[in-house]
Amino acid sequence: MNDTFYEQLVERKASPLMPVLKILLMILLAAALGIALFFADFGPAVVIVALAFLLYYFVFPLFSVEYEYTLLNYDMDIDAIYSRSKRKKKLSFDLRTAEVIAPASSGELSSCRVSKVWDFTSRRNPDRVYAVVVSNGQALVKVLLEPDETTLLHLRQWGGSKFHSI
């Protein structure tokens, strides 16, 4: 059997406010901890320390996101990788069931009535963004991707007549 397998990583551009927000959260928690230890008992300090650990474990990883596109023949899987350590499966679809595969700025997408848009791009190169319209149950969903040349070649190969280029 001749299977085609390809993976591509796309790192999402972080907002310029993210490092500032991280620093402000840490300063706020440190100040609250200092005030709690100075004026109150250890009970509020323990709650603040627990809140700091929860922020570090659950919120800070969301500031650094990479998307991994995996193509195996007709199947495309998209995973989000948070802080280069935690992986979460976001979407899987079959390219044969796609309605349209075209550049996001293309007029080919105007005939599709989508109910939701999922953005899995880096937000750096809007001219390289492609949209794949797939059905998700009863509704159509637009999936925004930023494919490299190899991924684009596979999309063209597996998408067939549904693929439209620039």
C-alpha atoms as a printed R data frame, in Angstrom:
    type eleno elety resid chain resno       x      y      z
1   ATOM     1    CA   MET     A     1   0.000  0.000  0.000
2   ATOM     2    CA   ASN     A     2   1.279  3.476 -0.863
3   ATOM     3    CA   ASP     A     3   0.300  5.874  1.918
4   ATOM     4    CA   THR     A     4   1.081  9.580  1.932
5   ATOM     5    CA   PHE     A     5   2.001 11.046  5.315
6   ATOM     6    CA   TYR     A     6   3.047 14.623  6.021
7   ATOM     7    CA   GLU     A     7   3.179 16.881  9.080
8   ATOM     8    CA   GLN     A     8   3.502 20.645  9.243
9   ATOM     9    CA   LEU     A     9   3.901 22.906 12.268
10  ATOM    10    CA   VAL     A    10   2.523 26.446 12.225
11  ATOM    11    CA   GLU     A    11   3.376 28.677 15.162
12  ATOM    12    CA   ARG     A    12   0.700 31.227 16.030
13  ATOM    13    CA   LYS     A    13   1.918 34.781 16.350
14  ATOM    14    CA   ALA     A    14   1.406 35.946 19.917
15  ATOM    15    CA   SER     A    15  -0.213 39.262 20.600
16  ATOM    16    CA   PRO     A    16   2.240 41.978 21.660
17  ATOM    17    CA   LEU     A    17   0.245 42.324 24.878
18  ATOM    18    CA   MET     A    18   0.842 38.717 26.002
19  ATOM    19    CA   PRO     A    19   4.239 39.257 27.688
20  ATOM    20    CA   VAL     A    20   2.881 42.394 29.366
21  ATOM    21    CA   LEU     A    21  -0.182 40.471 30.567
22  ATOM    22    CA   LYS     A    22   2.015 37.677 31.957
23  ATOM    23    CA   ILE     A    23   4.160 40.153 33.885
24  ATOM    24    CA   LEU     A    24   1.130 42.042 35.193
25  ATOM    25    CA   LEU     A    25  -0.492 38.815 36.414
26  ATOM    26    CA   MET     A    26   2.700 37.783 38.210
27  ATOM    27    CA   ILE     A    27   3.115 41.222 39.811
28  ATOM    28    CA   LEU     A    28  -0.539 41.243 40.875
29  ATOM    29    CA   LEU     A    29  -0.249 37.791 42.453
30  ATOM    30    CA   ALA     A    30   3.028 38.682 44.201
31  ATOM    31    CA   ALA     A    31   1.503 41.885 45.584
32  ATOM    32    CA   ALA     A    32  -1.614 40.039 46.748
33  ATOM    33    CA   LEU     A    33   0.550 37.396 48.411
34  ATOM    34    CA   GLY     A    34   2.624 40.068 50.167
35  ATOM    35    CA   ILE     A    35  -0.489 41.887 51.386
36  ATOM    36    CA   ALA     A    36  -2.096 38.628 52.533
37  ATOM    37    CA   LEU     A    37   0.996 37.604 54.496
38  ATOM    38    CA   PHE     A    38   1.419 41.069 56.031
39  ATOM    39    CA   PHE     A    39  -2.186 41.830 57.023
40  ATOM    40    CA   ALA     A    40  -3.927 38.470 57.247
41  ATOM    41    CA   ASP     A    41  -3.439 34.898 58.242
42  ATOM    42    CA   PHE     A    42  -1.904 32.127 56.144
43  ATOM    43    CA   GLY     A    43  -5.355 31.057 54.830
44  ATOM    44    CA   PRO     A    44  -5.647 33.788 52.142
45  ATOM    45    CA   ALA     A    45  -1.962 33.329 51.268
46  ATOM    46    CA   VAL     A    46  -2.527 29.631 50.576
47  ATOM    47    CA   VAL     A    47  -5.472 30.500 48.302
48  ATOM    48    CA   ILE     A    48  -3.328 33.030 46.414
49  ATOM    49    CA   VAL     A    49  -0.502 30.512 45.975
50  ATOM    50    CA   ALA     A    50  -3.010 27.924 44.720
51  ATOM    51    CA   LEU     A    51  -4.404 30.502 42.284
52  ATOM    52    CA   ALA     A    52  -0.869 31.220 41.049
53  ATOM    53    CA   PHE     A    53  -0.264 27.523 40.360
54  ATOM    54    CA   LEU     A    54  -3.592 27.262 38.514
55  ATOM    55    CA   LEU     A    55  -2.711 30.264 36.364
56  ATOM    56    CA   TYR     A    56   0.717 28.816 35.612
57  ATOM    57    CA   TYR     A    57  -0.670 25.398 34.718
58  ATOM    58    CA   PHE     A    58  -3.876 26.306 32.843
59  ATOM    59    CA   VAL     A    59  -3.657 29.898 31.560
60  ATOM    60    CA   PHE     A    60  -0.002 30.597 30.716
61  ATOM    61    CA   PRO     A    61   0.277 27.653 28.253
62  ATOM    62    CA   LEU     A    62  -2.506 29.246 26.187
63  ATOM    63    CA   PHE     A    63  -0.187 32.177 25.412
64  ATOM    64    CA   SER     A    64   2.108 29.998 23.242
65  ATOM    65    CA   VAL     A    65   0.279 27.937 20.589
66  ATOM    66    CA   GLU     A    66   1.467 25.898 17.611
67  ATOM    67    CA   TYR     A    67  -0.808 24.053 15.209
68  ATOM    68    CA   GLU     A    68   0.180 20.749 13.693
69  ATOM    69    CA   TYR     A    69  -1.419 19.714 10.414
70  ATOM    70    CA   THR     A    70  -1.154 15.994  9.769
71  ATOM    71    CA   LEU     A    71  -2.092 14.556  6.392
72  ATOM    72    CA   LEU     A    72  -2.492 10.826  5.961
73  ATOM    73    CA   ASN     A    73  -3.903 10.177  2.501
74  ATOM    74    CA   TYR     A    74  -7.332 11.860  2.511
75  ATOM    75    CA   ASP     A    75  -7.492 12.443  6.266
76  ATOM    76    CA   MET     A    76  -6.374 15.706  7.833
77  ATOM    77    CA   ASP     A    77  -5.918 16.087 11.580
78  ATOM    78    CA   ILE     A    78  -5.251 19.400 13.286
79  ATOM    79    CA   ASP     A    79  -3.793 19.496 16.791
80  ATOM    80    CA   ALA     A    80  -2.948 22.462 19.010
81  ATOM    81    CA   ILE     A    81   0.306 22.284 20.950
82  ATOM    82    CA   TYR     A    82   0.413 24.584 23.971
83  ATOM    83    CA   SER     A    83   3.803 25.749 25.311
84  ATOM    84    CA   ARG     A    84   5.447 22.980 23.262
85  ATOM    85    CA   SER     A    85   4.363 20.422 25.830
86  ATOM    86    CA   LYS     A    86   0.589 19.886 25.879
87  ATOM    87    CA   ARG     A    87  -1.257 18.584 22.836
88  ATOM    88    CA   LYS     A    88  -4.976 18.847 22.190
89  ATOM    89    CA   LYS     A    89  -6.796 17.415 19.193
90  ATOM    90    CA   LYS     A    90  -8.819 20.179 17.532
91  ATOM    91    CA   LEU     A    91 -10.288 18.797 14.316
92  ATOM    92    CA   SER     A    92 -10.256 15.831 11.950
93  ATOM    93    CA   PHE     A    93 -11.839 15.679  8.523
94  ATOM    94    CA   ASP     A    94 -11.697 13.811  5.246
95  ATOM    95    CA   LEU     A    95 -10.606 15.912  2.268
96  ATOM    96    CA   ARG     A    96 -12.978 13.956  0.029
97  ATOM    97    CA   THR     A    97 -15.927 15.426  1.962
98  ATOM    98    CA   ALA     A    98 -14.714 19.014  1.527
99  ATOM    99    CA   GLU     A    99 -17.028 21.333 -0.370
100 ATOM   100    CA   VAL     A   100 -14.331 23.819 -1.437
101 ATOM   101    CA   ILE     A   101 -10.581 24.221 -0.910
102 ATOM   102    CA   ALA     A   102  -9.498 27.716 -1.964
103 ATOM   103    CA   PRO     A   103  -7.537 30.773 -0.843
104 ATOM   104    CA   ALA     A   104  -9.377 32.528  1.968
105 ATOM   105    CA   SER     A   105  -9.640 35.737 -0.059
106 ATOM   106    CA   SER     A   106 -11.063 33.895 -3.069
107 ATOM   107    CA   GLY     A   107 -14.516 34.448 -4.476
108 ATOM   108    CA   GLU     A   108 -15.046 30.676 -4.624
109 ATOM   109    CA   LEU     A   109 -16.060 30.733 -0.966
110 ATOM   110    CA   SER     A   110 -18.883 33.246 -1.383
111 ATOM   111    CA   SER     A   111 -21.427 30.573 -2.313
112 ATOM   112    CA   CYS     A   112 -20.841 28.606  0.907
113 ATOM   113    CA   ARG     A   113 -22.954 29.483  3.935
114 ATOM   114    CA   VAL     A   114 -20.740 28.560  6.863
115 ATOM   115    CA   SER     A   115 -21.919 28.531 10.455
116 ATOM   116    CA   LYS     A   116 -18.501 28.652 12.110
117 ATOM   117    CA   VAL     A   117 -14.932 29.628 11.219
118 ATOM   118    CA   TRP     A   118 -11.969 27.860 12.819
119 ATOM   119    CA   ASP     A   119  -8.674 29.706 12.484
120 ATOM   120    CA   PHE     A   120  -5.567 27.498 12.615
121 ATOM   121    CA   THR     A   121  -3.142 30.005 11.063
122 ATOM   122    CA   SER     A   122  -0.089 31.876 12.290
123 ATOM   123    CA   ARG     A   123  -1.795 35.257 11.721
124 ATOM   124    CA   ARG     A   124   1.389 36.451 10.022
125 ATOM   125    CA   ASN     A   125   0.772 35.846  6.299
126 ATOM   126    CA   PRO     A   126  -2.853 36.537  5.352
127 ATOM   127    CA   ASP     A   127  -2.054 36.065  1.657
128 ATOM   128    CA   ARG     A   128  -1.001 32.419  2.248
129 ATOM   129    CA   VAL     A   129  -4.189 31.410  4.077
130 ATOM   130    CA   TYR     A   130  -6.390 28.743  2.506
131 ATOM   131    CA   ALA     A   131  -9.925 27.852  3.522
132 ATOM   132    CA   VAL     A   132 -11.348 24.346  3.543
133 ATOM   133    CA   VAL     A   133 -15.130 24.182  3.813
134 ATOM   134    CA   VAL     A   134 -16.258 20.887  5.361
135 ATOM   135    CA   SER     A   135 -19.490 19.650  6.829
136 ATOM   136    CA   ASN     A   136 -19.612 19.217 10.570
137 ATOM   137    CA   GLY     A   137 -22.821 17.339 11.237
138 ATOM   138    CA   GLN     A   138 -25.612 19.437  9.718
139 ATOM   139    CA   ALA     A   139 -23.646 22.686  9.270
140 ATOM   140    CA   LEU     A   140 -20.765 23.824  7.079
141 ATOM   141    CA   VAL     A   141 -17.553 24.921  8.789
142 ATOM   142    CA   LYS     A   142 -14.744 26.994  7.292
143 ATOM   143    CA   VAL     A   143 -11.295 25.842  8.403
144 ATOM   144    CA   LEU     A   144  -8.515 28.379  7.838
145 ATOM   145    CA   LEU     A   145  -5.072 26.865  7.235
146 ATOM   146    CA   GLU     A   146  -1.657 28.198  6.310
147 ATOM   147    CA   PRO     A   147  -0.157 25.386  4.221
148 ATOM   148    CA   ASP     A   148   3.424 25.217  3.069
149 ATOM   149    CA   GLU     A   149   4.245 24.051 -0.469
150 ATOM   150    CA   THR     A   150   4.156 20.335  0.375
151 ATOM   151    CA   THR     A   151   0.835 20.569  2.218
152 ATOM   152    CA   LEU     A   152  -0.556 22.621 -0.666
153 ATOM   153    CA   LEU     A   153   0.587 19.944 -3.105
154 ATOM   154    CA   HIS     A   154  -1.220 17.268 -1.071
155 ATOM   155    CA   LEU     A   155  -4.351 19.417 -0.812
156 ATOM   156    CA   ARG     A   156  -4.288 19.851 -4.586
157 ATOM   157    CA   GLN     A   157  -3.727 16.113 -5.091
158 ATOM   158    CA   TRP     A   158  -6.401 14.896 -2.666
159 ATOM   159    CA   GLY     A   159  -8.864 17.750 -3.155
160 ATOM   160    CA   GLY     A   160  -9.306 17.134 -6.865
161 ATOM   161    CA   SER     A   161 -11.856 19.410 -8.548
162 ATOM   162    CA   LYS     A   162 -12.719 21.005 -5.193
163 ATOM   163    CA   PHE     A   163  -9.287 22.647 -5.057
164 ATOM   164    CA   HIS     A   164  -9.045 26.179 -6.438
165 ATOM   165    CA   SER     A   165  -5.756 28.057 -6.557
166 ATOM   166    CA   ILE     A   166  -5.057 31.764 -6.770
